[in-house]
Amino acid sequence: MSIASLRSPSPDTETDDEPHIEDNAPPPLAERTSDALAQCMLEAALTPALKRLLKARPRLVVIRTAEESSAGMLERYLSGQDRSTMVAAYTERQKIGGRYEPQGRTELDLLEKGRSVILISQDPERVLVPEALAGADAIITVPDPDLAIIRKTIRMVTGRPVRGLLPIDVEGLSIHDLTVAIRPGLSSRDCIFNLRRIANARQKQDEGDAPVPLEQLAMTRAASDWAFETLALMRHVTDGKVDASALRFACLEGPPGTGKTTIAAALARSAGYRLVSTSVGSWFADSGGHLGDVIRAARKFFDDIALSNDPVVGLLDEIDAIPDRASMDADDASWWTPVVTFLLTEIDRLRKLGKPILLIGATNHFDKLDKALIRPGRLEHKVSVLLPDFDDRRRMFAAYIGDRIDAGGIAALARLAVEATPAQIESWCRSANARTKTEDRPLELADLMNLIAPSNGRSPETDRGIAIHEAGHAVVAHTLNLPILEVSILGAGTMGGWVKPKLKDGVLTRGDVENLVTMVLAGRAADVTLGDGANSGAESDLEIANTVLRSAMLDLGLYGPLTTVQNIDPRHWNNGSLWTAIAAELDRLHDRAVRIVSRRRADIFRLVEILQVERVIIGDRLAEILEAGPTAEKPDKTDDAIEDHIPVAGRI
């Protein structure tokens, strides 16, 4: 248990009036393993003061989890406990207008309405808006389940005492492993047996399996191109055809879980190089954080590489933990400068040795790196290891599943796994395989479907309403020739679904802005025209539409006066008519969206029916659906196609 901060102090010595699971009293049986596990993990992290705080109104709590799957599990559990509290889990920033923006600002607006808010993330400092952490009444760290938590979970699920469970029985198991092994209807002994079997299989795999060779690793195209070009060069160096100085040190950058360390290990194996890995975080953890100890820990890593008689791949992870000296104040610079200088000197030393050495850095935050670290001659080659697209995801599922599920099933999984990292895809496949082995049956498509897109408890009527909204966005975008990458009715936090447009660099015209705003307002137009009427699901759409029009009028000079917001009080823009101008444009473009929705209602309803089944539809599939239907009436001239770039996405 680790409590990062608590801003609502209460003495912890007061009586805790929350229920506990006592060893000598049978607990109520849990209907779902994940709920029981979430409850036990949360109880282990809560002090009496924090439990009282969670009952207060309105409160803002941030929960930090050890992994992404824990965040989603806690969100489902807490959402079912108190309907008056807004609970949202976020594992990644949201891409808006070509930039990744932090999450949670919409939920914070509920505080002034008297609602309580709980935000959950495995990386809240990066994923959540700064106001969430600064204003939180408590920041609670919920660790991975330990032996005591797993025992309590088994007892809640089975209703029976747990005896004989040892640390080795649960070592290395993931959240998915636990929910696969611990099931309602089994005895506690059966659950322990399942845990041991999965742990033994995981241990044998870790001990007996070398890293996957590069040829068998599913990667995105950009990462694959770099990896195989580098592999060919490494083999030429080994064969003496090329001098070792030709090896370019690289920096792999991208979101967590995209496979940066896996790629480095696979590259080393395929090239026949020895892998030496470390992380900046381990230098501090292993040394106590004293300056001299940190440098000694770093020197051990570089010496291990420099003194090796074999070709070496050196992996330096978490390099963004070394701050950029340009952003430091004087006090920080006095401590960090020796560390940064030592690191740069050691990289230069490896380069000058003339040995077959490939040094690879890995980071989630490339923009935070010291510029001297990534200049030519050091970690000079930037390799983006990003989230896989549809084709990448399809290849990854096929690599882990083989021919046990047909091509159509693989494609369905790839559609559902939107925004999934390679690590998530691997975890889903391993968990599904483990479950079918424990049940001694073949792998089925539903095994993976239930892991990737579990039921969110929404009614069919709610699903249909969300599908109408998102189909409105998609069909209007298609009508206006605005390319769409995917449309989905999968829930994510407060979003019921989304439409993701294809982004393209370029200048914006007034026509581009009007087509964009029309597409953004099309969800509400579909609600009004084809659904049950306007609803709160269009809140973020309206915010986007207002922001885009305001920017077009005040910043881009696309409407009326050419004065910008820096040079004029917006209240006096065009004789004080800014609000009136935005309102008029919103009404006009909303009416335009309504006309397109009305003309293409048959296409929208056909897309709604398919969305309710497939839940995620990618761009090519969307075009296939819409072009196969009855030909829509030709839009008037204002609805003609435009350039295929969109700076923001329409979302429910």
XYZ file of C-alpha atoms in Angstrom:
652
model
C 0.000 0.000 0.000
C 1.246 3.476 -0.842
C -0.655 6.693 -0.333
C 0.902 9.476 -2.383
C -1.093 12.305 -0.815
C -4.124 12.963 1.366
C -5.502 16.464 1.587
C -8.481 15.762 3.829
C -6.758 14.901 7.134
C -8.489 12.733 9.719
C -6.903 10.734 12.533
C -6.390 7.150 11.451
C -7.043 5.983 14.979
C -10.790 6.436 14.672
C -13.039 3.412 14.327
C -13.357 2.108 10.795
C -17.006 1.498 10.053
C -16.417 -0.211 6.683
C -17.113 -3.963 6.385
C -14.109 -6.289 6.384
C -13.541 -9.841 5.253
C -12.696 -11.650 8.494
C -10.862 -14.952 8.402
C -13.370 -16.540 10.801
C -16.532 -15.308 9.090
C -17.770 -16.492 5.678
C -17.838 -13.547 3.253
C -20.671 -12.940 0.825
C -20.063 -14.785 -2.415
C -18.981 -12.549 -5.296
C -20.773 -12.891 -8.625
C -17.686 -11.868 -10.614
C -14.059 -12.624 -9.851
C -12.955 -9.236 -11.164
C -15.283 -7.419 -8.736
C -13.999 -9.430 -5.798
C -10.390 -8.858 -6.818
C -10.979 -5.130 -7.306
C -12.653 -4.858 -3.892
C -9.801 -6.651 -2.129
C -7.119 -4.601 -3.926
C -8.886 -1.364 -3.041
C -9.434 -2.330 0.606
C -5.730 -3.092 0.946
C -4.892 0.453 -0.159
C -7.462 2.308 1.966
C -6.847 3.669 5.449
C -9.847 4.485 7.672
C -9.391 8.172 6.803
C -9.512 7.418 3.084
C -12.637 5.308 3.497
C -14.350 8.244 5.170
C -13.155 10.537 2.422
C -14.695 8.306 -0.260
C -18.089 8.822 1.395
C -17.804 12.621 1.334
C -19.536 14.809 -1.275
C -18.247 16.133 -3.560
C -14.775 14.611 -3.552
C -12.081 14.190 -6.197
C -9.926 11.075 -5.931
C -7.152 9.913 -8.261
C -6.272 6.202 -8.179
C -2.924 5.042 -9.513
C -2.725 1.373 -10.576
C 0.236 -0.816 -11.411
C -1.055 -1.821 -14.854
C -3.710 -0.917 -17.419
C -5.906 -3.968 -16.801
C -6.183 -3.027 -13.120
C -7.442 0.440 -14.081
C -10.280 -0.965 -16.188
C -11.205 -3.527 -13.550
C -11.387 -0.906 -10.776
C -13.486 1.343 -13.008
C -16.075 -1.404 -13.549
C -16.181 -2.245 -9.848
C -16.437 1.319 -8.515
C -19.001 2.331 -11.151
C -21.323 -0.328 -9.780
C -20.918 0.776 -6.164
C -22.112 4.370 -6.309
C -24.117 5.599 -9.292
C -23.842 9.216 -8.094
C -20.048 9.170 -8.469
C -18.447 9.591 -11.902
C -15.752 6.940 -12.303
C -13.491 6.961 -15.363
C -10.322 5.004 -16.184
C -7.836 6.352 -18.712
C -4.720 4.526 -19.891
C -3.641 6.799 -22.747
C -3.886 10.408 -23.788
C -6.422 11.283 -26.476
C -5.235 12.444 -29.888
C -6.960 15.707 -30.849
C -5.870 17.843 -33.760
C -2.659 15.888 -34.236
C -1.672 16.287 -30.566
C -2.033 13.905 -27.639
C -4.051 15.689 -24.960
C -4.433 14.618 -21.289
C -7.736 13.169 -20.141
C -10.228 13.872 -17.379
C -11.143 17.531 -17.851
C -14.776 16.734 -18.696
C -15.190 14.722 -15.496
C -13.744 17.564 -13.393
C -16.540 19.852 -14.600
C -18.982 17.664 -12.657
C -17.463 18.721 -9.330
C -19.078 22.159 -9.472
C -22.418 20.411 -9.933
C -21.965 18.560 -6.647
C -20.913 15.224 -8.223
C -17.993 13.206 -6.899
C -15.306 12.102 -9.350
C -12.835 9.215 -9.288
C -10.174 9.120 -12.032
C -8.075 5.978 -12.494
C -4.850 5.521 -14.483
C -1.667 3.484 -14.462
C 0.242 6.694 -15.281
C -1.808 9.646 -13.966
C 1.004 12.219 -14.287
C 1.186 11.628 -18.037
C -2.393 10.643 -18.903
C -4.564 12.901 -16.700
C -4.917 16.682 -16.824
C -2.665 18.461 -14.282
C -5.695 19.909 -12.469
C -6.780 16.399 -11.480
C -3.610 15.706 -9.522
C -3.259 19.230 -8.150
C -6.864 19.367 -6.924
C -7.311 15.773 -5.775
C -8.484 15.235 -2.215
C -6.447 12.029 -2.269
C -4.105 10.232 -4.634
C -4.274 6.524 -3.841
C -1.839 3.953 -5.177
C -3.379 0.503 -5.591
C -0.576 -2.059 -6.038
C -0.713 -5.359 -7.855
C -2.474 -8.075 -5.802
C -0.217 -9.788 -3.282
C -0.693 -13.179 -1.614
C -3.072 -11.815 1.041
C -5.275 -10.101 -1.558
C -5.440 -13.238 -3.700
C -6.402 -15.334 -0.660
C -9.239 -12.934 0.198
C -10.406 -12.939 -3.408
C -10.590 -16.735 -3.522
C -12.559 -16.709 -0.279
C -15.028 -14.146 -1.596
C -15.551 -16.078 -4.839
C -15.745 -19.606 -3.396
C -16.972 -18.945 0.138
C -14.412 -21.425 1.477
C -11.200 -21.036 3.537
C -7.940 -20.878 1.597
C -5.136 -23.139 2.783
C -1.746 -23.952 1.304
C -1.431 -21.042 -1.140
C 2.247 -20.042 -1.384
C 4.010 -17.028 -2.947
C 5.469 -19.233 -5.684
C 1.925 -20.252 -6.666
C 1.103 -16.708 -7.816
C 4.512 -15.421 -8.883
C 4.412 -13.518 -12.172
C 0.654 -13.871 -12.691
C -1.293 -11.056 -14.344
C -4.761 -9.758 -13.525
C -6.141 -11.794 -16.434
C -4.404 -14.922 -15.110
C -6.075 -14.458 -11.722
C -9.559 -13.965 -13.157
C -9.079 -17.039 -15.355
C -7.957 -19.248 -12.467
C -10.399 -18.050 -9.758
C -13.969 -18.748 -10.848
C -17.386 -18.827 -9.200
C -18.550 -22.407 -8.741
C -15.089 -23.847 -8.074
C -13.751 -24.833 -4.693
C -10.855 -22.936 -3.163
C -8.662 -25.997 -3.766
C -9.583 -25.958 -7.469
C -8.653 -22.278 -7.688
C -5.274 -22.895 -6.041
C -4.617 -25.760 -8.439
C -5.403 -23.490 -11.397
C -3.093 -20.783 -10.067
C -0.229 -23.247 -9.640
C -0.707 -24.656 -13.118
C -0.662 -21.209 -14.757
C 2.297 -20.056 -12.629
C 4.267 -23.206 -13.491
C 3.574 -22.747 -17.190
C 4.623 -19.090 -16.988
C 7.815 -19.989 -15.094
C 8.790 -22.679 -17.593
C 8.187 -20.253 -20.411
C 10.356 -17.581 -18.753
C 13.148 -20.039 -17.977
C 13.116 -22.160 -21.106
C 12.186 -19.777 -23.894
C 14.674 -17.375 -25.405
C 13.317 -14.059 -26.713
C 11.199 -14.406 -29.834
C 13.417 -13.990 -32.916
C 12.813 -10.889 -34.956
C 11.443 -12.953 -37.849
C 8.587 -14.194 -35.632
C 7.825 -10.880 -33.932
C 4.720 -8.973 -35.001
C 5.648 -5.293 -35.359
C 4.307 -2.137 -36.902
C 5.661 -1.346 -40.351
C 7.934 1.520 -39.264
C 9.502 -0.499 -36.450
C 9.854 -3.549 -38.707
C 11.651 -1.586 -41.444
C 14.227 -0.227 -38.983
C 14.678 -3.562 -37.192
C 15.364 -5.621 -40.316
C 17.636 -2.988 -41.875
C 19.611 -2.911 -38.613
C 19.662 -6.713 -38.412
C 21.184 -6.956 -41.884
C 23.851 -4.426 -40.920
C 24.640 -6.271 -37.668
C 25.151 -9.525 -39.580
C 27.449 -7.774 -42.055
C 29.504 -6.460 -39.121
C 29.742 -9.973 -37.665
C 30.845 -11.364 -41.041
C 33.497 -8.670 -41.390
C 31.891 -7.145 -44.464
C 31.206 -3.817 -42.746
C 33.125 -1.929 -40.064
C 31.482 -1.798 -36.621
C 31.442 2.002 -36.804
C 28.567 1.675 -39.305
C 26.183 0.666 -36.503
C 24.047 3.682 -35.608
C 22.936 3.954 -31.996
C 19.154 4.392 -31.806
C 16.345 5.573 -29.562
C 13.036 3.683 -29.588
C 10.208 5.994 -28.577
C 6.500 5.438 -28.159
C 3.678 4.792 -25.693
C 4.053 2.172 -22.919
C 3.474 -1.427 -23.962
C 4.214 -0.983 -27.663
C 7.077 -3.490 -27.536
C 10.243 -1.389 -27.398
C 12.172 -3.739 -25.085
C 10.794 -6.801 -26.898
C 12.086 -5.489 -30.223
C 15.558 -4.865 -28.758
C 15.707 -8.392 -27.284
C 14.473 -9.983 -30.521
C 17.007 -8.009 -32.538
C 19.832 -9.218 -30.305
C 18.728 -12.837 -30.594
C 18.350 -12.818 -34.373
C 21.740 -11.150 -34.830
C 23.471 -13.488 -32.394
C 24.440 -10.566 -30.137
C 24.476 -10.666 -26.353
C 21.805 -8.491 -24.723
C 22.798 -6.276 -21.781
C 19.888 -4.249 -20.420
C 19.306 -1.733 -17.664
C 17.052 1.200 -16.866
C 17.713 4.606 -15.389
C 15.140 3.837 -12.718
C 17.123 0.793 -11.582
C 20.246 2.963 -11.125
C 18.364 4.892 -8.466
C 16.527 1.930 -6.946
C 19.703 -0.136 -6.575
C 21.853 2.704 -5.290
C 19.715 4.622 -2.824
C 19.724 7.693 -5.068
C 23.075 9.144 -3.927
C 25.006 10.821 -6.733
C 28.105 8.649 -6.470
C 26.074 5.456 -6.198
C 23.960 6.357 -9.248
C 27.080 6.927 -11.349
C 28.587 3.636 -10.124
C 25.418 1.775 -11.110
C 25.519 3.380 -14.556
C 29.229 2.592 -14.946
C 28.558 -1.101 -14.279
C 26.187 -1.195 -17.264
C 28.618 0.522 -19.631
C 31.588 -1.530 -18.402
C 29.653 -4.742 -18.988
C 29.202 -3.713 -22.618
C 32.680 -2.279 -23.169
C 34.544 -5.272 -21.676
C 32.484 -7.937 -23.443
C 34.279 -10.192 -25.896
C 31.010 -10.836 -27.749
C 28.941 -8.542 -29.981
C 26.528 -6.683 -27.703
C 23.151 -4.960 -27.858
C 22.943 -2.562 -24.919
C 19.408 -1.540 -23.941
C 19.072 1.598 -21.821
C 15.419 1.922 -20.797
C 13.572 4.868 -19.230
C 16.107 7.381 -20.521
C 13.574 10.195 -20.114
C 14.309 9.871 -16.375
C 17.503 11.775 -17.237
C 16.129 15.334 -17.523
C 16.913 17.851 -20.216
C 19.486 20.269 -18.811
C 17.871 23.126 -20.728
C 14.751 22.799 -18.559
C 16.509 22.615 -15.171
C 16.814 25.356 -12.601
C 20.181 26.063 -10.983
C 19.667 23.752 -7.997
C 18.629 20.773 -10.127
C 21.401 21.407 -12.627
C 24.073 21.237 -9.913
C 22.965 17.679 -9.058
C 22.074 16.361 -12.495
C 24.877 17.796 -14.624
C 27.478 15.243 -13.423
C 25.044 12.393 -14.187
C 24.220 13.680 -17.674
C 27.869 14.405 -18.435
C 28.894 10.920 -17.320
C 26.190 9.323 -19.461
C 27.245 11.259 -22.568
C 30.916 10.448 -21.953
C 30.181 6.735 -21.619
C 28.155 6.680 -24.836
C 31.071 8.345 -26.615
C 33.431 5.742 -25.098
C 31.372 2.875 -26.542
C 31.331 4.551 -29.943
C 35.131 4.956 -29.990
C 35.865 1.314 -29.064
C 35.266 0.125 -32.625
C 33.595 -3.042 -31.323
C 30.344 -4.611 -32.593
C 28.137 -2.695 -30.157
C 24.612 -1.431 -30.773
C 23.321 0.866 -28.020
C 19.543 1.347 -27.931
C 17.675 3.790 -25.720
C 13.976 3.426 -24.971
C 11.590 6.132 -23.804
C 7.914 6.993 -23.560
C 8.714 10.721 -23.757
C 11.169 11.528 -26.537
C 10.408 15.254 -26.291
C 11.826 15.339 -22.744
C 15.297 14.076 -23.683
C 18.429 16.177 -23.403
C 19.343 17.300 -26.924
C 22.968 16.234 -26.462
C 21.785 12.681 -25.804
C 20.158 12.304 -29.224
C 22.558 14.294 -31.387
C 24.528 12.574 -34.220
C 26.997 10.038 -32.912
C 24.955 9.201 -29.831
C 21.348 7.918 -29.777
C 20.931 9.549 -33.152
C 18.366 7.374 -34.931
C 14.824 8.017 -33.685
C 12.560 4.992 -34.221
C 8.868 5.479 -33.436
C 7.266 2.350 -31.987
C 3.615 3.362 -32.018
C 0.259 1.689 -31.601
C -0.447 -0.861 -34.333
C -2.977 -0.103 -37.036
C -5.599 -2.582 -38.229
C -3.235 -4.570 -40.469
C -0.582 -4.635 -37.730
C -3.112 -5.901 -35.186
C -4.316 -8.588 -37.593
C -0.745 -9.842 -38.073
C -0.124 -9.848 -34.322
C -3.222 -11.885 -33.514
C -2.339 -14.322 -36.298
C 1.207 -14.676 -34.898
C -0.033 -15.575 -31.397
C -3.087 -17.652 -32.387
C -1.969 -19.373 -35.584
C -4.712 -21.200 -37.459
C -6.881 -21.941 -34.411
C -9.209 -19.090 -35.451
C -10.035 -18.419 -39.112
C -9.119 -15.269 -41.025
C -12.552 -13.724 -40.531
C -12.293 -14.169 -36.771
C -8.787 -12.688 -36.745
C -10.076 -9.632 -38.639
C -12.914 -9.218 -36.133
C -10.440 -9.303 -33.241
C -8.241 -6.728 -34.975
C -11.220 -4.396 -35.381
C -12.197 -4.720 -31.711
C -8.635 -4.221 -30.449
C -8.532 -0.581 -31.510
C -5.919 1.404 -29.548
C -4.439 -1.845 -28.160
C -0.693 -2.119 -27.673
C 1.280 -5.190 -28.775
C 1.691 -6.045 -25.088
C -2.087 -5.980 -24.601
C -2.649 -8.203 -27.631
C -0.066 -10.689 -26.368
C -1.620 -10.653 -22.878
C -5.124 -11.305 -24.266
C -3.877 -14.208 -26.375
C -1.878 -15.774 -23.537
C -4.768 -15.433 -21.084
C -7.236 -16.978 -23.531
C -4.819 -19.823 -24.252
C -4.300 -20.420 -20.532
C -8.039 -20.574 -19.902
C -8.709 -23.084 -22.666
C -5.845 -25.258 -21.430
C -7.220 -25.317 -17.883
C -10.626 -26.265 -19.300
C -9.097 -28.761 -21.755
C -10.913 -27.460 -24.831
C -10.062 -25.720 -28.129
C -9.642 -21.955 -28.328
C -12.815 -20.171 -29.472
C -13.349 -16.699 -30.877
C -15.562 -15.801 -27.900
C -12.653 -16.422 -25.487
C -10.807 -13.462 -26.948
C -13.872 -11.362 -27.670
C -14.796 -11.420 -23.972
C -11.314 -10.228 -22.993
C -10.994 -7.495 -25.622
C -14.503 -6.049 -25.396
C -16.253 -7.294 -22.247
C -19.869 -6.367 -21.756
C -20.182 -2.863 -20.307
C -23.671 -3.426 -18.942
C -25.361 -1.021 -21.354
C -28.862 -1.819 -22.497
C -29.575 -2.588 -26.185
C -31.515 0.689 -26.356
C -28.487 2.658 -25.128
C -26.220 0.860 -27.579
C -28.560 1.702 -30.433
C -28.736 5.360 -29.432
C -24.930 5.571 -29.371
C -24.750 3.771 -32.718
C -27.150 6.321 -34.280
C -24.985 9.160 -32.972
C -21.701 7.713 -34.259
C -23.249 6.607 -37.566
C -24.416 10.195 -38.055
C -20.833 11.423 -37.716
C -19.513 8.714 -40.050
C -22.074 8.999 -42.839
C -21.896 12.798 -42.983
C -18.085 12.594 -43.025
C -18.291 10.098 -45.890
C -20.701 12.376 -47.750
C -18.255 15.271 -47.421
C -15.271 13.097 -48.426
C -13.701 13.359 -44.974
C -11.759 10.076 -44.610
C -12.588 8.011 -41.517
C -10.172 5.482 -40.019
C -12.709 3.834 -37.736
C -16.070 4.234 -36.064
C -16.835 2.463 -32.792
C -19.499 2.048 -30.122
C -17.070 0.577 -27.588
C -17.226 2.485 -24.317
C -14.095 4.217 -22.973
C -14.435 6.267 -19.789
C -17.242 8.745 -20.375
C -17.225 8.154 -24.146
C -19.942 5.908 -25.441
C -18.155 5.587 -28.779
C -16.084 7.560 -31.241
C -15.299 8.360 -34.846
C -11.606 8.686 -35.699
C -10.834 10.739 -38.820
C -7.717 10.489 -40.941
C -5.400 13.386 -40.261
C -3.437 15.162 -42.964
C -1.170 18.158 -42.721
C -2.099 21.226 -44.706
C -3.654 24.681 -44.556
C -7.312 25.060 -43.654
C -9.798 26.989 -45.755
C -13.168 28.275 -44.626
C -14.765 25.404 -46.520
C -12.603 22.908 -44.601
C -13.714 24.418 -41.300
C -17.382 24.328 -42.252
C -17.197 20.710 -43.410
C -15.396 19.756 -40.230
C -17.944 21.456 -37.979
C -20.784 19.904 -39.999
C -19.315 16.447 -39.381
C -18.834 17.194 -35.657
C -22.460 18.352 -35.323
C -23.774 15.380 -37.313
C -23.976 13.173 -34.210
C -26.439 15.559 -32.594
C -28.242 15.952 -35.931
C -28.722 12.177 -36.043
C -29.957 12.161 -32.429
C -32.548 14.816 -33.267
C -33.599 13.466 -36.662
C -33.396 9.691 -36.233
C -33.041 9.039 -32.510
C -34.804 10.047 -29.313
C -33.819 13.699 -29.543
C -30.911 15.835 -28.369
C -29.039 14.500 -25.344
C -25.931 15.124 -23.235
C -23.869 12.749 -25.389
C -23.136 15.648 -27.754
C -21.481 17.756 -25.037
C -17.899 17.299 -26.267
C -19.019 17.668 -29.906
C -20.505 21.087 -29.147
C -17.335 22.134 -27.344
C -15.219 21.129 -30.348
C -17.528 22.927 -32.803
C -17.492 26.129 -30.742
C -13.708 26.010 -30.331
C -13.067 25.447 -34.041
C -15.356 28.295 -35.121
C -13.941 30.677 -32.530
C -10.413 29.871 -33.702
C -11.413 30.310 -37.363
C -12.857 33.737 -36.586
C -10.267 35.053 -34.119
C -7.025 33.276 -35.070
C -7.222 32.208 -38.713
C -8.951 35.206 -40.269
C -11.433 33.047 -42.170
C -14.536 35.068 -41.202
C -14.837 38.826 -41.540
C -12.219 40.962 -39.721
C -8.540 39.983 -40.003
C -7.675 41.171 -36.494
C -6.527 38.375 -34.160
C -7.300 37.674 -30.525
C -3.891 39.055 -29.464
C -4.715 42.434 -30.960
C -8.358 42.956 -30.092
C -10.713 42.277 -27.221
C -12.924 39.365 -28.440
C -15.895 41.096 -26.852
C -15.511 43.864 -29.433
C -14.733 41.637 -32.431
C -16.665 42.889 -35.469
C -18.579 45.397 -33.328
C -19.252 42.925 -30.546
C -20.919 40.255 -32.676
C -18.531 37.304 -32.042
C -21.060 35.361 -29.982
C -23.772 36.116 -32.511
C -21.549 35.051 -35.418
C -20.591 31.743 -33.783
C -24.214 31.025 -32.852
C -25.367 31.743 -36.408
C -22.720 29.463 -37.915
C -23.538 26.676 -35.459
C -27.227 26.868 -36.354
C -26.507 26.976 -40.096
C -24.059 24.069 -40.068
C -26.278 22.017 -37.754
C -29.145 22.506 -40.227
C -26.796 21.415 -42.987
C -25.929 18.247 -41.031
C -29.638 17.571 -40.479
C -30.295 17.806 -44.233
C -27.513 15.301 -45.019
C -28.670 12.957 -42.255
C -32.224 13.088 -43.561
C -31.114 12.324 -47.123
C -28.936 9.413 -46.021
C -31.114 7.968 -43.273
C -31.142 4.544 -44.973
C -27.336 4.446 -44.981
C -27.220 5.517 -41.335
C -29.678 2.860 -40.189
C -27.824 0.181 -42.146
C -24.585 1.272 -40.476
C -26.325 1.261 -37.068
C -27.368 -2.376 -37.473
C -23.841 -3.425 -38.426
C -22.265 -1.370 -35.616
C -24.416 -3.114 -33.032
C -22.954 -6.428 -34.172
C -19.357 -5.592 -35.105
C -18.908 -2.692 -32.601
C -15.842 -1.374 -34.474
C -15.766 -0.638 -38.217
C -12.572 0.478 -39.943
C -12.378 2.879 -42.886
C -12.299 0.374 -45.741
C -15.184 -1.566 -44.235
C -17.138 1.673 -43.732
C -16.702 2.638 -47.383
C -17.765 -0.873 -48.433
C -20.959 -0.623 -46.345
C -21.939 2.839 -47.532
C -21.112 2.284 -51.185
C -23.048 -0.985 -51.262
C -26.312 0.652 -50.210
C -28.838 2.653 -52.195
C -27.298 5.677 -53.884
C -27.910 8.744 -51.768
C -29.203 11.940 -53.270
C -26.321 14.058 -54.616
C -25.478 16.696 -51.977
C -25.850 20.294 -52.971
C -22.746 22.246 -53.896
C -21.967 23.200 -50.311
C -21.692 19.517 -49.487
C -19.097 18.714 -52.148
C -15.878 16.930 -51.263
C -12.921 18.810 -49.802
C -9.300 18.066 -48.959
C -8.884 15.008 -46.715
C -7.484 16.592 -43.576
C -9.273 17.038 -40.259
C -7.680 18.583 -37.195
C -9.998 17.093 -34.569
C -12.230 14.064 -34.109
C -15.960 13.977 -33.597
C -16.800 11.943 -30.474
C -19.881 11.194 -28.489
